Amino acid sequence: MVFKRLMQAMGVGGPSVETVLTNPNCRPGGFLEGQVHVIGGEHSVDVEYVSVGLLTRVEVESGDSEYNTDQEFHRQRLTGSFKLDAGARYDVPFRFEVPWETPITEVYGQHLHGMTMGLRTELEVARAVDKGDLDAVAVHPLPAQERILDAFLRLGFRFSRADVERGRVYGVEQQLPFYQEIEFHPPSQYAGGINQLEVTFIPTPYQLQVVLEIDKRGGVFTEGHDAFGRFDVDYQSVDQVDWTSQLNNWLQQSAQRRGFF
């Protein structure tokens, strides 16, 4: 009996969780829906709570070094405490709100290289937390984000990779402790002066904040430096703007003003 209690205290023969998403695809500001199946183990337990949380891989700068870590950035508790009998099954339906600033992971049906996103299910029993299921989630761009990305592709820019960096973007309304950078290779007409272009989206419920960063290609006797641009996109009028022309004008003016060519 003592051995059995010891095994129970170590979590052996305890409950398990399985999360089934109705659809793993979502957009910033949208929802993920599904069910968590809590299945009893070999003995009855008192479950403290069941929760789900969205996490992504974040790059952190610390002094002169960098490292990557998985960071949960939004959690939703699905239940309070309840008793789970041995072998019993407890189904928990949920509707999980996806934060507006959630980084995107898919563009035009292709996964963005460098991005990781998942929904983790957590079960706490007697102060022992089981970080159970981790289900992959695909975050697709908002229509406004698609218009901007499509404009860069029309200008000849090519996707390189994306990452998420811990920190804050100056001059924007930001809730999460990190931001996403989507990197592009420049087309031939810009390749002589621009090494890469980075786009950061900070969506809010009423507008899309866009931050552009140009990495200048350094010469033999000069160092490359960055140029920044920022503008807001109104969701209601996004289709009324020729974004290809607008972005091309900004890039040309920025390049000439800063002596990129």
XYZ file of C-alpha atoms in Angstrom:
261
model
C 0.000 0.000 0.000
C 2.842 2.384 0.860
C 4.503 1.613 -2.490
C 1.249 2.240 -4.337
C 0.831 5.622 -2.654
C 4.412 6.500 -3.504
C 3.817 5.650 -7.173
C 0.661 7.795 -7.150
C 2.608 10.705 -5.655
C 5.138 10.398 -8.488
C 2.329 10.582 -11.052
C 2.527 6.958 -12.127
C -0.834 5.680 -13.324
C -2.284 9.182 -13.242
C -4.672 10.888 -15.657
C -3.807 11.897 -19.217
C -5.055 14.608 -21.548
C -5.705 14.670 -25.277
C -6.608 17.847 -27.140
C -8.488 17.736 -30.439
C -8.706 20.984 -32.408
C -11.721 21.458 -34.652
C -9.436 23.372 -37.024
C -5.747 24.144 -36.353
C -5.876 27.152 -38.713
C -6.605 30.623 -37.379
C -5.868 34.334 -37.807
C -4.741 36.994 -35.328
C -7.748 38.191 -33.345
C -9.673 35.007 -34.169
C -10.394 31.774 -32.306
C -9.287 28.184 -31.932
C -11.981 25.695 -30.998
C -11.810 22.123 -29.857
C -12.125 19.703 -26.952
C -9.804 18.479 -24.230
C -10.358 14.841 -23.249
C -9.224 14.173 -19.691
C -8.895 10.432 -19.106
C -8.663 8.982 -15.630
C -5.748 6.742 -14.680
C -5.471 3.839 -12.260
C -6.753 5.778 -9.279
C -9.125 8.670 -8.609
C -7.602 12.158 -8.346
C -8.639 15.713 -7.570
C -7.917 17.851 -10.628
C -7.134 21.459 -9.772
C -7.634 22.832 -13.273
C -7.281 22.252 -17.016
C -5.905 25.081 -19.166
C -4.623 25.717 -22.682
C -1.922 28.182 -23.689
C -0.432 29.443 -26.928
C 3.363 29.391 -27.206
C 6.016 30.245 -29.763
C 9.791 30.151 -30.115
C 11.368 33.483 -29.117
C 14.910 34.771 -29.657
C 16.357 36.490 -26.600
C 19.416 38.731 -26.526
C 21.359 38.582 -23.273
C 24.526 40.623 -23.155
C 26.751 39.481 -26.007
C 24.894 36.199 -26.515
C 21.584 35.054 -27.961
C 19.415 32.044 -27.208
C 16.001 30.679 -28.170
C 13.274 29.747 -25.726
C 9.657 28.592 -25.927
C 7.432 31.312 -24.481
C 3.765 30.994 -23.597
C 2.053 34.308 -24.321
C -1.640 33.662 -23.762
C -3.420 31.203 -21.475
C -7.041 30.342 -20.854
C -8.194 28.269 -17.873
C -10.954 25.895 -18.967
C -12.099 24.355 -15.684
C -12.063 24.760 -11.960
C -11.366 21.842 -9.653
C -13.175 18.515 -10.057
C -12.852 14.895 -9.013
C -11.788 12.430 -11.714
C -12.492 8.779 -10.996
C -10.225 5.974 -12.141
C -10.796 5.229 -15.834
C -13.363 8.020 -16.200
C -13.402 10.467 -19.105
C -14.108 14.163 -18.777
C -14.622 16.199 -21.967
C -13.969 19.944 -21.921
C -15.041 21.977 -24.981
C -13.276 25.313 -25.446
C -13.107 28.442 -27.586
C -9.671 30.004 -27.275
C -9.092 33.652 -28.177
C -6.028 34.211 -30.359
C -4.318 37.529 -29.467
C -4.203 40.174 -32.181
C -0.394 40.344 -32.050
C 0.070 36.595 -32.566
C 2.875 36.034 -35.112
C 1.844 34.519 -38.436
C 3.278 31.159 -39.484
C 1.781 30.549 -42.941
C 1.769 32.656 -46.106
C 0.065 31.524 -49.327
C -0.147 27.950 -48.049
C 3.570 27.796 -47.220
C 5.045 27.581 -43.745
C 7.273 30.529 -42.853
C 10.766 29.172 -42.283
C 11.856 29.753 -38.688
C 8.386 29.889 -37.123
C 6.995 27.623 -34.390
C 3.505 27.881 -32.888
C 1.585 25.449 -30.701
C -1.309 25.127 -28.274
C -0.279 23.416 -25.049
C -2.724 21.718 -22.703
C -1.942 21.771 -19.003
C -3.431 19.611 -16.243
C -2.699 20.198 -12.554
C -3.276 17.430 -10.031
C -2.236 17.901 -6.393
C 0.260 20.648 -7.259
C 1.880 18.474 -9.925
C 1.550 20.103 -13.338
C 1.387 17.880 -16.410
C 2.212 19.868 -19.540
C 0.449 17.376 -21.759
C -0.501 17.846 -25.392
C 1.275 20.325 -27.664
C -0.723 20.743 -30.854
C 0.696 22.569 -33.868
C -1.240 25.691 -34.850
C -1.127 27.483 -38.217
C -1.617 31.256 -38.016
C -2.578 32.831 -41.336
C -2.279 36.571 -42.070
C -5.111 39.039 -41.790
C -6.367 40.415 -45.138
C -4.498 43.673 -44.426
C -1.273 41.758 -43.795
C -1.798 39.823 -47.018
C -2.110 43.079 -48.985
C 1.256 44.319 -47.708
C 3.018 40.986 -48.225
C 1.541 40.667 -51.703
C 2.804 44.144 -52.593
C 6.378 43.219 -51.663
C 6.143 40.046 -53.727
C 4.896 42.073 -56.710
C 7.936 44.316 -56.301
C 10.148 41.254 -56.604
C 11.062 40.703 -52.952
C 11.423 37.052 -51.911
C 10.709 35.500 -48.529
C 13.833 34.548 -46.607
C 12.780 33.563 -43.088
C 10.947 34.826 -40.023
C 11.663 34.936 -36.319
C 10.222 36.292 -33.093
C 12.368 38.551 -30.921
C 11.785 39.479 -27.305
C 11.534 43.237 -26.846
C 9.427 46.216 -27.816
C 9.073 48.232 -31.016
C 9.447 51.962 -30.537
C 6.467 54.153 -31.379
C 3.752 51.501 -31.671
C 0.931 50.205 -29.491
C 2.188 46.809 -28.318
C 0.774 44.354 -25.762
C 2.948 41.246 -26.079
C 6.587 41.171 -24.881
C 7.904 40.235 -28.331
C 7.506 41.024 -32.028
C 7.867 39.128 -35.292
C 10.270 40.036 -38.094
C 9.615 38.673 -41.598
C 12.759 38.907 -43.708
C 12.890 39.386 -47.491
C 15.661 39.180 -50.057
C 15.637 42.293 -52.296
C 15.007 42.236 -56.068
C 17.798 43.124 -58.489
C 16.919 46.832 -58.660
C 17.546 47.148 -54.906
C 20.153 44.428 -54.374
C 23.063 46.786 -54.959
C 22.221 48.868 -51.908
C 19.916 46.758 -49.713
C 21.013 43.578 -48.002
C 17.555 42.651 -46.703
C 14.169 44.055 -45.781
C 12.413 43.183 -42.522
C 8.694 43.671 -41.974
C 7.038 43.738 -38.544
C 3.259 43.662 -38.119
C 1.652 44.826 -34.865
C -2.118 44.347 -35.373
C -4.740 45.911 -33.116
C -8.526 45.429 -33.266
C -8.946 48.607 -35.320
C -5.777 48.987 -37.431
C -2.589 47.274 -38.562
C 0.690 48.880 -37.532
C 3.524 48.183 -39.980
C 7.219 48.747 -39.293
C 9.791 48.365 -42.101
C 13.517 48.024 -41.560
C 16.043 48.237 -44.386
C 19.457 46.731 -43.818
C 21.906 48.633 -46.007
C 24.611 46.640 -47.712
C 27.984 47.829 -46.413
C 30.823 48.740 -48.748
C 34.565 48.222 -48.476
C 35.077 51.427 -46.473
C 31.571 51.890 -45.063
C 29.420 49.996 -42.598
C 25.862 49.007 -43.349
C 23.145 50.661 -41.281
C 19.404 50.376 -40.843
C 16.625 52.653 -42.025
C 13.146 52.503 -40.545
C 9.700 53.316 -41.833
C 6.344 53.082 -40.102
C 2.717 53.432 -41.198
C -0.781 52.322 -40.180
C -3.251 50.400 -42.322
C -6.983 50.884 -41.856
C -8.845 47.585 -42.136
C -11.863 49.177 -43.781
C -9.996 50.978 -46.578
C -7.054 48.626 -47.152
C -8.397 47.524 -50.548
C -8.631 51.124 -51.771
C -4.855 51.676 -51.711
C -2.300 50.690 -54.364
C 0.192 49.244 -51.884
C 2.655 48.152 -54.541
C 3.029 51.744 -55.711
C 3.016 53.155 -52.178
C 5.752 50.828 -50.938
C 7.831 51.276 -54.064
C 7.713 55.073 -53.633
C 8.740 54.799 -49.991
C 11.624 52.473 -50.790
C 12.865 54.727 -53.596
C 12.656 57.869 -51.466
C 14.223 56.182 -48.465
C 17.048 54.756 -50.559
C 17.816 58.113 -52.195
C 17.528 60.086 -48.948
C 19.916 57.797 -47.118
C 22.327 57.350 -49.992
C 21.721 53.631 -50.442
C 22.570 53.940 -54.123
